[in-house]
mmCIF file of C-alpha atoms in Angstrom:
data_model
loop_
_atom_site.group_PDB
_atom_site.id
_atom_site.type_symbol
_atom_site.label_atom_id
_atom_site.label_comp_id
_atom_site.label_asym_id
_atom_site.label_seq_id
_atom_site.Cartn_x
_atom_site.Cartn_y
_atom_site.Cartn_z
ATOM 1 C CA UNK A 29 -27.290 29.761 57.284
ATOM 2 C CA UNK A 30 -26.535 26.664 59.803
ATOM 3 C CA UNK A 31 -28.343 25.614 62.502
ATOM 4 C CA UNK A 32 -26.847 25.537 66.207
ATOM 5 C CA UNK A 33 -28.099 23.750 69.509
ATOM 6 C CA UNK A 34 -31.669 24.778 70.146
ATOM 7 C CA UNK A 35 -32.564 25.321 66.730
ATOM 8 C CA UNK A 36 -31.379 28.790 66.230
ATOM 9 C CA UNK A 37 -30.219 29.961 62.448
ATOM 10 C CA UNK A 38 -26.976 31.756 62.488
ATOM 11 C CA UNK A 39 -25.676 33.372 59.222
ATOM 12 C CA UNK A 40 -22.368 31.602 58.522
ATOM 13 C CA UNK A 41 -19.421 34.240 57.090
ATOM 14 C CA UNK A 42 -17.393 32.026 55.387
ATOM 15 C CA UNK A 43 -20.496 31.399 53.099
ATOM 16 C CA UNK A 44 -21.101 35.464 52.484
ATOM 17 C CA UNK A 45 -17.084 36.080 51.780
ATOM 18 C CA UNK A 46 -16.369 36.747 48.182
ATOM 19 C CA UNK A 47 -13.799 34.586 46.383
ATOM 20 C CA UNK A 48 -11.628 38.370 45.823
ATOM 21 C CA UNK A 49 -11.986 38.609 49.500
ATOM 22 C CA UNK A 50 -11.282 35.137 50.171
ATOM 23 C CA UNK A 51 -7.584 35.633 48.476
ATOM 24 C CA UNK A 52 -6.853 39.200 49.382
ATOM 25 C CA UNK A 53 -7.701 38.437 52.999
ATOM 26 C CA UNK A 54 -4.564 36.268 53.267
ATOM 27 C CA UNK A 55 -0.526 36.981 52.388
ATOM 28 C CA UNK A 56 -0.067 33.189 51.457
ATOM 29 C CA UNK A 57 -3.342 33.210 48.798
ATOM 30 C CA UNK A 58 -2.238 35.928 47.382
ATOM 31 C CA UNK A 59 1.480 35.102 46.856
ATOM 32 C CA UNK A 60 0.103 31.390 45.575
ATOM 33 C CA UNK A 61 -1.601 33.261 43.023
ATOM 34 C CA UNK A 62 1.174 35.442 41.907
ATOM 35 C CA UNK A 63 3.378 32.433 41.595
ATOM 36 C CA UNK A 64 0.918 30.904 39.460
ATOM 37 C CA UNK A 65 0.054 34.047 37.129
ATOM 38 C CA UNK A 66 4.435 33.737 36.914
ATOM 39 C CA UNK A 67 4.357 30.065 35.816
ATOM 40 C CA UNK A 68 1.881 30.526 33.661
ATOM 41 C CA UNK A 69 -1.397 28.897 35.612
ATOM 42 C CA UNK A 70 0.891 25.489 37.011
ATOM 43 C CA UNK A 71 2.904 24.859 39.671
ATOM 44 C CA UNK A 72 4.340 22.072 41.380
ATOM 45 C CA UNK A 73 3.522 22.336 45.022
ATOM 46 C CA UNK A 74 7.041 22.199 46.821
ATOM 47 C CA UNK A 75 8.214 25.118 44.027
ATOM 48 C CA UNK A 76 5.171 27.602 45.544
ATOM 49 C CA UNK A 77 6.306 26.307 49.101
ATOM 50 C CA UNK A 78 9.616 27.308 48.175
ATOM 51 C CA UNK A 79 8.092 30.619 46.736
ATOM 52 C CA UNK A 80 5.886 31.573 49.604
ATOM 53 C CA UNK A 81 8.878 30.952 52.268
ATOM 54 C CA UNK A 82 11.368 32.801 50.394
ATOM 55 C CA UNK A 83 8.908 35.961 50.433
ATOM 56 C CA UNK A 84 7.911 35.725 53.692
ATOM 57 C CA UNK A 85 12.018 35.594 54.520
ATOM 58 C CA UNK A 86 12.306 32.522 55.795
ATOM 59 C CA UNK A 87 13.492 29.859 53.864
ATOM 60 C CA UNK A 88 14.097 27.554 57.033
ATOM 61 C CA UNK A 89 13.122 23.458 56.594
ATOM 62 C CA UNK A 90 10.458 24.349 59.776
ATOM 63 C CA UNK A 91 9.083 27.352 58.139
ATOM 64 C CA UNK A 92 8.673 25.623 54.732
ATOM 65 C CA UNK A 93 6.881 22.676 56.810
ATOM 66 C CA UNK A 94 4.512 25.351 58.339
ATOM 67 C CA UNK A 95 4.080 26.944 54.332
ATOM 68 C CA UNK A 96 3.035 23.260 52.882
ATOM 69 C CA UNK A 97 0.673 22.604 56.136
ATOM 70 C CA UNK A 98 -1.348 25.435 55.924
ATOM 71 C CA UNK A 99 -1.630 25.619 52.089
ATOM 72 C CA UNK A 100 -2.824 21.990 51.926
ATOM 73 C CA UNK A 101 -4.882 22.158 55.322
ATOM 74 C CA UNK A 102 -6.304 25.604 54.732
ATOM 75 C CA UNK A 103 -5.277 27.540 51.542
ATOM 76 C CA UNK A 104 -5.640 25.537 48.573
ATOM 77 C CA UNK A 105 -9.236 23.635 50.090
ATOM 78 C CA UNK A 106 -10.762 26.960 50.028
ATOM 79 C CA UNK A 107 -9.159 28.419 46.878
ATOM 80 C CA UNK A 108 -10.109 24.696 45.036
ATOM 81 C CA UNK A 109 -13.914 25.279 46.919
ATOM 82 C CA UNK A 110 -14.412 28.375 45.139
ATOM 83 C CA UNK A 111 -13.181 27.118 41.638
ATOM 84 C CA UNK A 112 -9.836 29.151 41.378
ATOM 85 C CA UNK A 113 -7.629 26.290 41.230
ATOM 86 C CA UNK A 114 -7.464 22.389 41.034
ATOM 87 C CA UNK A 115 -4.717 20.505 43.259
ATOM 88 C CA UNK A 116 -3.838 17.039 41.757
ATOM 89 C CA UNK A 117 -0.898 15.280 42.364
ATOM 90 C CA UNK A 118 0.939 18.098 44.235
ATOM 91 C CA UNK A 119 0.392 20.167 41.341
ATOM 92 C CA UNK A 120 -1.948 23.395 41.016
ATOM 93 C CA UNK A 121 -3.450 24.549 38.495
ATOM 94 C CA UNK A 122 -4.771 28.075 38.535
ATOM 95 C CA UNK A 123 -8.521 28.218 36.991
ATOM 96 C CA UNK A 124 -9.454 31.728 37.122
ATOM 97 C CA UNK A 125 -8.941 34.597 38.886
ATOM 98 C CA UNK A 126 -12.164 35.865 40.888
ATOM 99 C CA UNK A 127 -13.016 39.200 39.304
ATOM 100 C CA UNK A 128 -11.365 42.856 41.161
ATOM 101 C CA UNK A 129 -8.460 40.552 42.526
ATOM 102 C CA UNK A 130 -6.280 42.097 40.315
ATOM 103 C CA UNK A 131 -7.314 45.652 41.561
ATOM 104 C CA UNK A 132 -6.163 45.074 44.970
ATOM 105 C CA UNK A 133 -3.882 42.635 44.318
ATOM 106 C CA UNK A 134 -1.013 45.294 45.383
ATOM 107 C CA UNK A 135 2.028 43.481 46.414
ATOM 108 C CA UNK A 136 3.834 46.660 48.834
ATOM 109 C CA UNK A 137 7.129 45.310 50.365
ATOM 110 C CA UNK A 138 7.669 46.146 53.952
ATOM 111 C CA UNK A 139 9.386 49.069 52.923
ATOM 112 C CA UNK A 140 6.972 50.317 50.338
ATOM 113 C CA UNK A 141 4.163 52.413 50.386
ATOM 114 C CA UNK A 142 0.950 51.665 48.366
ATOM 115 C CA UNK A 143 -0.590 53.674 45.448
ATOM 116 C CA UNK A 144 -2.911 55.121 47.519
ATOM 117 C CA UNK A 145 -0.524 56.418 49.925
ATOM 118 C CA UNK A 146 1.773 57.995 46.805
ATOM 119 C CA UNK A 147 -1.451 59.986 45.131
ATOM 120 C CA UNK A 148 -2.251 60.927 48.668
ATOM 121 C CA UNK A 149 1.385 62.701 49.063
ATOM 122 C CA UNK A 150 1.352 63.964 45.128
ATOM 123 C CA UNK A 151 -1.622 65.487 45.414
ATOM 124 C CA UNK A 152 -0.568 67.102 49.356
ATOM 125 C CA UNK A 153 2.497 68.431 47.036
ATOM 126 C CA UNK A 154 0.364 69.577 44.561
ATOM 127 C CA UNK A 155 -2.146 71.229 46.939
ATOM 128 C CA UNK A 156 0.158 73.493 49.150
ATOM 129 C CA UNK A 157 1.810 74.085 45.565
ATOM 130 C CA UNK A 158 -1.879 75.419 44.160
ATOM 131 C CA UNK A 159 -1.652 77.550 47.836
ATOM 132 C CA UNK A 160 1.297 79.061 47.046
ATOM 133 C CA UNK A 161 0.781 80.280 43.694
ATOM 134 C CA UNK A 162 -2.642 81.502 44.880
ATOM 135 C CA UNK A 163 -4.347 78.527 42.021
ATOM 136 C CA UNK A 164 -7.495 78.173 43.620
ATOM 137 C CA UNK A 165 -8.517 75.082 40.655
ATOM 138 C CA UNK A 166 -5.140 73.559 41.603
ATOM 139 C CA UNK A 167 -6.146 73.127 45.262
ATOM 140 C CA UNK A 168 -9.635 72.055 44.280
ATOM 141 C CA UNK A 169 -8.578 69.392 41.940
ATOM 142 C CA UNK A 170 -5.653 68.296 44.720
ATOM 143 C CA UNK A 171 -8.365 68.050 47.067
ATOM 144 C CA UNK A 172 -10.675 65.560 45.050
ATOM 145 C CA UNK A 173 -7.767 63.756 44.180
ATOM 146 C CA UNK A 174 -6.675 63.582 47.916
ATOM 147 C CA UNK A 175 -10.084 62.499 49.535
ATOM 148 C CA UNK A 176 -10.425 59.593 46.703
ATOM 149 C CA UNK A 177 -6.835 58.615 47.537
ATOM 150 C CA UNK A 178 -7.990 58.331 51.212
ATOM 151 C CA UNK A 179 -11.333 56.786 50.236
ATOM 152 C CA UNK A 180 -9.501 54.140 48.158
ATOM 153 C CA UNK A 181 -7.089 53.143 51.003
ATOM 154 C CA UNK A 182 -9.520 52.300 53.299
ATOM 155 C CA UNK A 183 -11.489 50.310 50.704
ATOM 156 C CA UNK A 184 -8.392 48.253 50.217
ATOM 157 C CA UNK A 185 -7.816 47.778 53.882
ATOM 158 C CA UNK A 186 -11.614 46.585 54.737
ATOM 159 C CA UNK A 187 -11.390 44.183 51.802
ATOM 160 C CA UNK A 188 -7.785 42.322 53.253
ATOM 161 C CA UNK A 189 -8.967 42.459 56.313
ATOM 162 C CA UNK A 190 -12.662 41.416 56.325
ATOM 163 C CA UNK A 191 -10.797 38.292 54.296
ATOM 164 C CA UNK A 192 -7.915 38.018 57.261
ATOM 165 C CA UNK A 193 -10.697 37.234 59.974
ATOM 166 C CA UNK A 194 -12.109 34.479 57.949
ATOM 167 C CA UNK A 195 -8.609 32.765 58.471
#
């Protein structure tokens, strides 16, 4: 809670967000975290600068600029805040990794489509499959499968982007 002009109490978000939000809710924390789990928990700064440009397709000197602005400014303050890493001397150190992060940690290229989405179209296949061979356990069991596929999606989705607004 912080108080505002007039002595009113507002709930502030960034102090409710979980630390798994607070790195699935952003591309760059993520990918600074993947680098890190790569090189083994260190990392010099300008090789995850390199990193993060080169997966976002851009390895221009302005983009890398905007990269190694943001993760000092923004990124790595709030990742070092909530004990995940430690920055010293343009190197970081990966602490631990916030419980569930690697759950949704789902990397999915542009064109890619997420495990959700796949057990969502097997079990489609394997519905109108149970339907044609008149299976009616086939199509009940595709069905469960389906709806949990669904429900998993949009659990995924509300955790990156209740951490994307916190930005």
């Amino acid at each position: 809670m912080r108080e505002v002009r007039g002595g009113v109490q507002m709930r502030s978000e960034a102090n409710t967000m979980s630390p798994s939000s607070m790195i699935l809710g952003n591309d760059r924390r993520m990918l600074l975290i993947k680098y890190l789990q790569e090189c083994d928990g260190k990392a010099d700064l300008r090789d995850i600068v390199d990193f993060i440009a080169e997966e976002e397709g851009q390895t221009d000197r302005r983009h890398r600029k905007s990269v190694y602005v943001s993760l000092i400014q923004t990124h790595i303050p709030k990742m070092e805040r909530a004990g995940i890493i430690k920055f010293d001397h343009h190197t970081v150190t990966l602490l631990e990794i916030p419980e569930n992060v690697d759950v949704y940690m789902e990397m999915v290229g542009k064109h890619d489509i997420s495990w959700s989405a796949f057990y969502a179209g097997v079990s489609i296949i394997f519905a109108i499959t149970g339907l044609w061979l008149n299976n009616l356990p086939l199509v009940i069991v595709s069905g469960i499968y389906l709806g949990l596929s669904i429900i998993q999606h949009f659990k995924t989705y509300r955790v990156l982007s209740s951490g994307s607004r916190e930005e």
